[in-house]
């Protein structure tokens, strides 16, 4: 009896483990939902006709590293046709954030509104008062 009981426990445990392994491998787990902030949203940011360029920066301050410069080469802006843009980080170009102050032109009005955009898969920022954003 002493030998039979441990063997029956071992057999029951082995069957339970085999069943658990079969269940775990039978159906793949559904992928975790992507957080809203991790995917580019609808819409984009671009320079305006008034301000021919718009810098994409690593943070919400004018001293942050410039990652890319968007250019508007239409209308009064120099260069042959073409208009650069960058996708917004959040859906419908949301998430405008107060940050460091900036001016769009020397001696102009000061602003603090920054828009999150997607640059090479990472969040970056544009001084939105110097540009525009468009949603579908």
PDB file of C-alpha atoms in Angstrom, residues 7-85:
ATOM      1  CA  UNK A   7       2.948   5.649  -7.573  1.00  0.00           C
ATOM      2  CA  UNK A   8      -0.679   6.666  -7.997  1.00  0.00           C
ATOM      3  CA  UNK A   9       0.172  10.238  -6.954  1.00  0.00           C
ATOM      4  CA  UNK A  10       3.073  10.268  -9.407  1.00  0.00           C
ATOM      5  CA  UNK A  11       0.817   8.949 -12.190  1.00  0.00           C
ATOM      6  CA  UNK A  12      -1.880  11.552 -11.430  1.00  0.00           C
ATOM      7  CA  UNK A  13       0.687  14.332 -11.369  1.00  0.00           C
ATOM      8  CA  UNK A  14       2.199  13.177 -14.685  1.00  0.00           C
ATOM      9  CA  UNK A  15      -1.218  13.101 -16.365  1.00  0.00           C
ATOM     10  CA  UNK A  16      -2.065  16.571 -15.026  1.00  0.00           C
ATOM     11  CA  UNK A  17       1.236  18.012 -16.278  1.00  0.00           C
ATOM     12  CA  UNK A  18       0.841  16.396 -19.686  1.00  0.00           C
ATOM     13  CA  UNK A  19      -2.656  17.846 -19.969  1.00  0.00           C
ATOM     14  CA  UNK A  20      -1.443  21.318 -18.971  1.00  0.00           C
ATOM     15  CA  UNK A  21       1.365  21.199 -21.544  1.00  0.00           C
ATOM     16  CA  UNK A  22      -1.052  20.051 -24.252  1.00  0.00           C
ATOM     17  CA  UNK A  23      -3.460  22.852 -23.395  1.00  0.00           C
ATOM     18  CA  UNK A  24      -0.707  25.476 -23.387  1.00  0.00           C
ATOM     19  CA  UNK A  25       0.559  24.480 -26.818  1.00  0.00           C
ATOM     20  CA  UNK A  26      -2.800  23.724 -28.436  1.00  0.00           C
ATOM     21  CA  UNK A  27      -3.984  27.315 -28.874  1.00  0.00           C
ATOM     22  CA  UNK A  28      -1.565  30.225 -29.241  1.00  0.00           C
ATOM     23  CA  UNK A  29      -2.190  33.131 -26.939  1.00  0.00           C
ATOM     24  CA  UNK A  30      -3.723  36.230 -28.489  1.00  0.00           C
ATOM     25  CA  UNK A  31      -1.188  39.047 -28.900  1.00  0.00           C
ATOM     26  CA  UNK A  32      -1.351  41.781 -26.313  1.00  0.00           C
ATOM     27  CA  UNK A  33      -3.116  44.911 -27.546  1.00  0.00           C
ATOM     28  CA  UNK A  34      -0.796  47.678 -28.685  1.00  0.00           C
ATOM     29  CA  UNK A  35      -1.050  50.717 -26.399  1.00  0.00           C
ATOM     30  CA  UNK A  36      -2.514  53.776 -28.108  1.00  0.00           C
ATOM     31  CA  UNK A  37       0.701  55.727 -27.640  1.00  0.00           C
ATOM     32  CA  UNK A  38       2.813  53.080 -29.355  1.00  0.00           C
ATOM     33  CA  UNK A  39       1.156  53.319 -32.752  1.00  0.00           C
ATOM     34  CA  UNK A  40       1.133  56.249 -35.124  1.00  0.00           C
ATOM     35  CA  UNK A  41      -2.268  57.859 -35.192  1.00  0.00           C
ATOM     36  CA  UNK A  42      -4.200  59.244 -38.065  1.00  0.00           C
ATOM     37  CA  UNK A  43      -3.071  62.596 -39.380  1.00  0.00           C
ATOM     38  CA  UNK A  44       0.243  64.335 -39.791  1.00  0.00           C
ATOM     39  CA  UNK A  45       2.170  67.487 -38.892  1.00  0.00           C
ATOM     40  CA  UNK A  46       3.778  69.716 -41.510  1.00  0.00           C
ATOM     41  CA  UNK A  47       5.213  73.224 -41.906  1.00  0.00           C
ATOM     42  CA  UNK A  48       2.859  76.013 -42.986  1.00  0.00           C
ATOM     43  CA  UNK A  49       3.167  78.461 -45.885  1.00  0.00           C
ATOM     44  CA  UNK A  50       4.071  81.142 -43.354  1.00  0.00           C
ATOM     45  CA  UNK A  51       6.814  79.075 -41.720  1.00  0.00           C
ATOM     46  CA  UNK A  52       8.722  77.201 -44.422  1.00  0.00           C
ATOM     47  CA  UNK A  53      10.358  74.695 -42.053  1.00  0.00           C
ATOM     48  CA  UNK A  54       9.420  72.793 -38.929  1.00  0.00           C
ATOM     49  CA  UNK A  55      11.921  70.977 -36.708  1.00  0.00           C
ATOM     50  CA  UNK A  56      11.171  67.548 -35.233  1.00  0.00           C
ATOM     51  CA  UNK A  57      12.820  67.487 -31.796  1.00  0.00           C
ATOM     52  CA  UNK A  58      13.681  64.845 -29.213  1.00  0.00           C
ATOM     53  CA  UNK A  59      11.883  66.682 -26.364  1.00  0.00           C
ATOM     54  CA  UNK A  60       9.464  69.551 -25.702  1.00  0.00           C
ATOM     55  CA  UNK A  61      12.024  72.321 -25.553  1.00  0.00           C
ATOM     56  CA  UNK A  62      13.714  74.430 -28.202  1.00  0.00           C
ATOM     57  CA  UNK A  63      17.164  73.333 -27.044  1.00  0.00           C
ATOM     58  CA  UNK A  64      16.349  69.626 -27.628  1.00  0.00           C
ATOM     59  CA  UNK A  65      18.138  67.766 -30.414  1.00  0.00           C
ATOM     60  CA  UNK A  66      16.746  68.328 -33.905  1.00  0.00           C
ATOM     61  CA  UNK A  67      15.997  64.865 -35.313  1.00  0.00           C
ATOM     62  CA  UNK A  68      14.689  66.039 -38.687  1.00  0.00           C
ATOM     63  CA  UNK A  69      13.684  69.263 -40.428  1.00  0.00           C
ATOM     64  CA  UNK A  70      10.434  69.260 -42.385  1.00  0.00           C
ATOM     65  CA  UNK A  71      10.303  71.684 -45.307  1.00  0.00           C
ATOM     66  CA  UNK A  72       7.519  73.323 -47.250  1.00  0.00           C
ATOM     67  CA  UNK A  73       8.748  74.084 -50.767  1.00  0.00           C
ATOM     68  CA  UNK A  74       5.406  75.314 -52.115  1.00  0.00           C
ATOM     69  CA  UNK A  75       4.236  78.880 -52.657  1.00  0.00           C
ATOM     70  CA  UNK A  76       6.516  81.505 -51.090  1.00  0.00           C
ATOM     71  CA  UNK A  77       8.930  78.974 -49.571  1.00  0.00           C
ATOM     72  CA  UNK A  78      12.261  78.390 -51.374  1.00  0.00           C
ATOM     73  CA  UNK A  79      12.963  75.247 -53.356  1.00  0.00           C
ATOM     74  CA  UNK A  80      11.183  73.226 -55.988  1.00  0.00           C
ATOM     75  CA  UNK A  81       7.769  71.747 -55.122  1.00  0.00           C
ATOM     76  CA  UNK A  82       7.290  69.369 -52.268  1.00  0.00           C
ATOM     77  CA  UNK A  83       5.939  69.353 -48.779  1.00  0.00           C
ATOM     78  CA  UNK A  84       7.435  67.220 -45.983  1.00  0.00           C
ATOM     79  CA  UNK A  85       5.314  65.816 -43.186  1.00  0.00           C
TER      80      UNK A  85
END
